[in-house]
């Protein structure tokens, strides 16, 4: 004959009490979970509510151990999720660091292989790549050809317009060579100063002479830009060689160099084929 809320302390919770009243009024069973303190211990109950007449049957099950186990599992799951998150973050950071390191290595490799002013291959890298291409061409029984180019009277450009203008001419001529060369085959390099080289795998004498004439035609047709207000007309001398069977690349370059010196000694602005009697003069 006592008030249920005094006998069962968890019924002091207004939410639980209203659920009990609704179960009676609506004649509908219900299931609720609740907890209450006994001393310093928390007790969890699972309460089944079943309407009976104008009253209510309450079946209470102590689920404290189950709730503690669930809480322990949830805590472990949260800890595991945190550890997984940290591991993923570590992996992302490591992947980013590896990517940056690879980019730095590629940049260092590029700097080691290229001329800083023109971004063309430097002499060492040019020779290494040309030797590799020669090996492939030898295996396939194909010819290779080489052009050594030297800008004529380049010193006068520096003397008349300054070294900044000279650098601009060098860069512009490098762009001209890149625009003419076959991008999927030819190697273009700067050997130093105003001297450049174009290596042509799978090309014979006819093809390399066409390339040399095209270089001179382009120089004749247009001026090289120095600034927004200045462009200079520049000519070049070219030594051309086709590789002989079993010839070393060093000997190959020397023959092309000798042809270049011959072109310069005989008046510049010329194309000279290595160890040939004929000189092709630019139009």
CSV table of C-alpha atoms in Angstrom, one decimal, residues 5-262:
chain,number,residue,atom,x,y,z
A,5,UNK,CA,7.9,5.6,-6.6
A,6,UNK,CA,9.0,5.3,-2.9
A,7,UNK,CA,9.5,1.6,-3.1
A,8,UNK,CA,11.3,1.5,-6.5
A,9,UNK,CA,13.8,4.4,-6.6
A,10,UNK,CA,14.2,4.3,-10.4
A,11,UNK,CA,10.6,5.3,-10.8
A,12,UNK,CA,11.5,8.8,-9.5
A,13,UNK,CA,12.8,9.3,-13.1
A,14,UNK,CA,9.9,11.2,-14.7
A,15,UNK,CA,10.7,9.6,-18.1
A,16,UNK,CA,10.4,6.0,-16.7
A,17,UNK,CA,7.3,6.9,-14.7
A,18,UNK,CA,5.6,8.3,-17.8
A,19,UNK,CA,6.5,5.2,-19.8
A,20,UNK,CA,4.8,3.1,-17.1
A,21,UNK,CA,1.6,5.3,-17.3
A,22,UNK,CA,1.5,5.1,-21.1
A,23,UNK,CA,1.8,1.3,-21.0
A,24,UNK,CA,-1.3,1.2,-18.7
A,25,UNK,CA,-3.3,3.8,-20.7
A,26,UNK,CA,-2.4,2.5,-24.1
A,27,UNK,CA,-2.6,-1.1,-23.1
A,28,UNK,CA,0.7,-1.7,-24.8
A,29,UNK,CA,3.8,-3.5,-23.5
A,30,UNK,CA,7.1,-1.6,-23.4
A,31,UNK,CA,10.8,-2.2,-22.5
A,32,UNK,CA,13.0,0.3,-20.8
A,33,UNK,CA,16.5,0.4,-19.4
A,34,UNK,CA,17.5,2.5,-16.4
A,35,UNK,CA,20.1,2.8,-13.7
A,36,UNK,CA,20.3,3.9,-10.1
A,37,UNK,CA,22.8,4.2,-7.4
A,38,UNK,CA,23.1,1.9,-4.3
A,39,UNK,CA,25.9,3.3,-2.2
A,40,UNK,CA,28.8,3.8,-4.6
A,41,UNK,CA,27.6,1.1,-7.0
A,42,UNK,CA,25.5,1.7,-10.1
A,43,UNK,CA,22.9,-0.9,-10.9
A,44,UNK,CA,21.4,-1.3,-14.4
A,45,UNK,CA,18.0,-2.8,-14.9
A,46,UNK,CA,16.1,-3.9,-17.9
A,47,UNK,CA,12.4,-3.5,-17.2
A,48,UNK,CA,9.6,-5.2,-19.1
A,49,UNK,CA,6.3,-3.4,-18.8
A,50,UNK,CA,3.1,-5.5,-19.4
A,51,UNK,CA,-0.4,-4.1,-18.8
A,52,UNK,CA,-2.6,-6.3,-16.6
A,53,UNK,CA,-6.2,-5.3,-15.8
A,54,UNK,CA,-6.0,-1.7,-14.6
A,55,UNK,CA,-2.5,-2.2,-13.4
A,56,UNK,CA,1.0,-3.1,-14.6
A,57,UNK,CA,3.3,-6.1,-14.3
A,58,UNK,CA,6.9,-5.0,-14.1
A,59,UNK,CA,9.6,-7.7,-14.8
A,60,UNK,CA,13.1,-6.4,-13.7
A,61,UNK,CA,16.3,-8.0,-14.9
A,62,UNK,CA,19.7,-6.9,-13.5
A,63,UNK,CA,21.8,-6.3,-16.5
A,64,UNK,CA,24.7,-4.5,-14.7
A,65,UNK,CA,27.3,-7.0,-15.7
A,66,UNK,CA,26.2,-6.8,-19.4
A,67,UNK,CA,26.2,-3.0,-19.4
A,68,UNK,CA,29.6,-2.9,-17.8
A,69,UNK,CA,30.9,-5.4,-20.5
A,70,UNK,CA,29.3,-3.2,-23.2
A,71,UNK,CA,30.9,-0.1,-21.8
A,72,UNK,CA,34.2,-1.9,-21.7
A,73,UNK,CA,33.8,-3.0,-25.3
A,74,UNK,CA,32.8,0.5,-26.3
A,75,UNK,CA,35.8,2.0,-24.6
A,76,UNK,CA,38.1,-0.5,-26.3
A,77,UNK,CA,36.5,0.2,-29.6
A,78,UNK,CA,37.0,3.9,-29.1
A,79,UNK,CA,40.6,3.3,-28.2
A,80,UNK,CA,41.1,1.1,-31.2
A,81,UNK,CA,39.5,3.7,-33.5
A,82,UNK,CA,41.8,6.3,-32.0
A,83,UNK,CA,44.9,4.1,-32.6
A,84,UNK,CA,43.7,3.3,-36.2
A,85,UNK,CA,43.2,7.0,-36.8
A,86,UNK,CA,46.7,7.8,-35.5
A,87,UNK,CA,48.2,5.0,-37.7
A,88,UNK,CA,46.3,6.3,-40.7
A,89,UNK,CA,47.5,9.9,-40.0
A,90,UNK,CA,51.1,8.5,-39.6
A,91,UNK,CA,50.8,6.7,-42.9
A,92,UNK,CA,49.5,9.8,-44.6
A,93,UNK,CA,52.3,11.9,-43.2
A,94,UNK,CA,54.8,9.2,-44.2
A,95,UNK,CA,53.4,9.0,-47.7
A,96,UNK,CA,53.5,12.8,-48.0
A,97,UNK,CA,57.1,12.8,-46.8
A,98,UNK,CA,58.0,10.1,-49.3
A,99,UNK,CA,56.3,12.0,-52.1
A,100,UNK,CA,58.2,15.2,-51.2
A,101,UNK,CA,61.5,13.2,-51.0
A,102,UNK,CA,60.8,11.7,-54.4
A,103,UNK,CA,60.1,15.2,-55.8
A,104,UNK,CA,63.3,16.5,-54.3
A,105,UNK,CA,65.3,13.6,-55.7
A,106,UNK,CA,63.7,14.2,-59.2
A,107,UNK,CA,64.5,17.9,-59.0
A,108,UNK,CA,68.1,17.2,-57.9
A,109,UNK,CA,68.4,14.7,-60.8
A,110,UNK,CA,67.0,17.2,-63.2
A,111,UNK,CA,69.4,19.9,-62.0
A,112,UNK,CA,72.3,17.4,-62.3
A,113,UNK,CA,71.3,16.6,-65.9
A,114,UNK,CA,70.4,20.0,-67.3
A,115,UNK,CA,72.0,23.3,-68.1
A,116,UNK,CA,70.7,25.9,-65.6
A,117,UNK,CA,70.3,28.7,-68.1
A,118,UNK,CA,68.5,26.8,-70.9
A,119,UNK,CA,67.2,23.6,-69.2
A,120,UNK,CA,68.7,21.7,-72.0
A,121,UNK,CA,70.8,18.6,-71.3
A,122,UNK,CA,74.2,19.4,-70.1
A,123,UNK,CA,77.2,17.8,-71.8
A,124,UNK,CA,77.7,14.9,-69.4
A,125,UNK,CA,74.0,13.9,-69.5
A,126,UNK,CA,73.8,14.4,-73.2
A,127,UNK,CA,76.6,12.0,-73.8
A,128,UNK,CA,75.2,9.4,-71.4
A,129,UNK,CA,71.8,9.4,-73.1
A,130,UNK,CA,73.3,9.5,-76.6
A,131,UNK,CA,75.4,6.4,-75.8
A,132,UNK,CA,72.3,4.6,-74.6
A,133,UNK,CA,70.4,5.5,-77.8
A,134,UNK,CA,73.4,4.4,-79.9
A,135,UNK,CA,73.3,1.0,-78.3
A,136,UNK,CA,69.7,0.6,-79.1
A,137,UNK,CA,70.2,1.8,-82.7
A,138,UNK,CA,73.2,-0.5,-83.2
A,139,UNK,CA,71.1,-3.5,-82.0
A,140,UNK,CA,68.4,-2.5,-84.6
A,141,UNK,CA,70.9,-1.8,-87.3
A,142,UNK,CA,69.9,1.9,-87.6
A,143,UNK,CA,72.0,5.0,-88.2
A,144,UNK,CA,72.6,7.9,-85.9
A,145,UNK,CA,73.6,11.5,-86.6
A,146,UNK,CA,74.9,14.5,-84.8
A,147,UNK,CA,74.9,18.3,-85.2
A,148,UNK,CA,77.2,20.6,-83.3
A,149,UNK,CA,76.0,24.2,-83.5
A,150,UNK,CA,78.0,27.4,-82.6
A,151,UNK,CA,76.4,30.8,-82.7
A,152,UNK,CA,78.5,33.2,-84.8
A,153,UNK,CA,80.1,36.3,-83.3
A,154,UNK,CA,78.4,35.8,-80.0
A,155,UNK,CA,81.0,37.8,-78.1
A,156,UNK,CA,79.9,40.9,-80.0
A,157,UNK,CA,76.4,40.4,-78.5
A,158,UNK,CA,77.8,40.4,-75.0
A,159,UNK,CA,80.1,43.4,-75.8
A,160,UNK,CA,77.3,45.4,-77.5
A,161,UNK,CA,74.3,44.6,-75.4
A,162,UNK,CA,75.6,43.1,-72.1
A,163,UNK,CA,75.7,39.6,-70.7
A,164,UNK,CA,72.0,39.7,-69.9
A,165,UNK,CA,71.2,40.1,-73.6
A,166,UNK,CA,73.7,37.3,-74.3
A,167,UNK,CA,71.8,35.0,-71.9
A,168,UNK,CA,68.5,35.9,-73.5
A,169,UNK,CA,69.9,35.0,-76.9
A,170,UNK,CA,71.2,31.6,-75.6
A,171,UNK,CA,67.7,30.8,-74.1
A,172,UNK,CA,65.9,31.9,-77.2
A,173,UNK,CA,68.2,29.7,-79.4
A,174,UNK,CA,67.6,26.8,-77.1
A,175,UNK,CA,63.9,27.2,-77.5
A,176,UNK,CA,64.4,27.3,-81.3
A,177,UNK,CA,66.2,24.0,-81.2
A,178,UNK,CA,63.6,22.4,-79.0
A,179,UNK,CA,60.9,23.5,-81.4
A,180,UNK,CA,62.7,22.0,-84.4
A,181,UNK,CA,63.9,18.7,-82.8
A,182,UNK,CA,61.8,15.6,-82.8
A,183,UNK,CA,60.5,15.6,-79.2
A,184,UNK,CA,60.1,11.8,-79.0
A,185,UNK,CA,63.6,11.0,-80.3
A,186,UNK,CA,66.2,13.7,-80.6
A,187,UNK,CA,68.4,14.9,-77.8
A,188,UNK,CA,69.2,18.6,-77.5
A,189,UNK,CA,72.1,19.8,-75.2
A,190,UNK,CA,74.2,22.8,-74.4
A,191,UNK,CA,77.9,22.0,-74.4
A,192,UNK,CA,78.8,25.3,-72.9
A,193,UNK,CA,79.0,29.0,-73.9
A,194,UNK,CA,77.3,29.4,-77.3
A,195,UNK,CA,77.8,25.8,-78.4
A,196,UNK,CA,74.9,23.3,-78.7
A,197,UNK,CA,74.4,19.8,-79.9
A,198,UNK,CA,71.5,17.8,-81.4
A,199,UNK,CA,71.7,14.0,-81.5
A,200,UNK,CA,69.4,12.3,-83.9
A,201,UNK,CA,68.9,8.5,-83.5
A,202,UNK,CA,67.4,6.6,-86.4
A,203,UNK,CA,68.7,9.3,-88.8
A,204,UNK,CA,71.1,9.2,-91.7
A,205,UNK,CA,73.0,11.9,-93.7
A,206,UNK,CA,70.0,13.2,-95.6
A,207,UNK,CA,67.9,13.6,-92.4
A,208,UNK,CA,70.6,15.3,-90.4
A,209,UNK,CA,71.3,17.8,-93.3
A,210,UNK,CA,67.6,18.6,-93.5
A,211,UNK,CA,67.6,19.3,-89.8
A,212,UNK,CA,70.7,21.5,-90.1
A,213,UNK,CA,69.2,23.5,-93.0
A,214,UNK,CA,66.0,24.0,-91.0
A,215,UNK,CA,68.0,25.4,-88.1
A,216,UNK,CA,69.7,27.9,-90.4
A,217,UNK,CA,66.4,28.7,-92.2
A,218,UNK,CA,64.8,29.5,-88.8
A,219,UNK,CA,67.6,31.8,-87.8
A,220,UNK,CA,67.4,33.6,-91.2
A,221,UNK,CA,63.7,33.9,-91.0
A,222,UNK,CA,63.4,35.4,-87.5
A,223,UNK,CA,65.2,37.4,-84.9
A,224,UNK,CA,65.9,36.1,-81.4
A,225,UNK,CA,64.0,38.1,-78.7
A,226,UNK,CA,66.2,39.7,-76.1
A,227,UNK,CA,63.6,41.9,-74.4
A,228,UNK,CA,60.1,43.3,-75.1
A,229,UNK,CA,61.7,46.0,-77.3
A,230,UNK,CA,64.8,44.3,-78.7
A,231,UNK,CA,65.4,41.2,-81.0
A,232,UNK,CA,68.7,40.3,-82.6
A,233,UNK,CA,69.5,38.7,-85.9
A,234,UNK,CA,71.9,35.8,-85.2
A,235,UNK,CA,73.6,33.3,-87.5
A,236,UNK,CA,75.2,30.0,-86.7
A,237,UNK,CA,77.8,27.6,-88.0
A,238,UNK,CA,77.0,23.8,-87.9
A,239,UNK,CA,79.1,20.7,-88.1
A,240,UNK,CA,77.2,17.6,-89.1
A,241,UNK,CA,78.3,14.0,-88.9
A,242,UNK,CA,76.8,10.5,-89.4
A,243,UNK,CA,78.2,7.8,-87.1
A,244,UNK,CA,80.4,5.1,-88.6
A,245,UNK,CA,80.2,1.5,-87.6
A,246,UNK,CA,81.6,0.7,-84.2
A,247,UNK,CA,82.7,4.4,-83.8
A,248,UNK,CA,82.9,5.6,-80.2
A,249,UNK,CA,80.8,8.6,-79.3
A,250,UNK,CA,84.0,10.6,-78.4
A,251,UNK,CA,85.3,10.1,-82.0
A,252,UNK,CA,81.8,10.8,-83.3
A,253,UNK,CA,81.8,14.2,-81.5
A,254,UNK,CA,85.3,15.0,-82.6
A,255,UNK,CA,84.4,14.5,-86.3
A,256,UNK,CA,81.4,16.8,-85.9
A,257,UNK,CA,83.6,19.3,-84.1
A,258,UNK,CA,86.1,19.3,-86.9
A,259,UNK,CA,83.3,20.0,-89.4
A,260,UNK,CA,82.1,22.9,-87.2
A,261,UNK,CA,85.6,24.4,-87.1
A,262,UNK,CA,85.8,24.1,-90.8
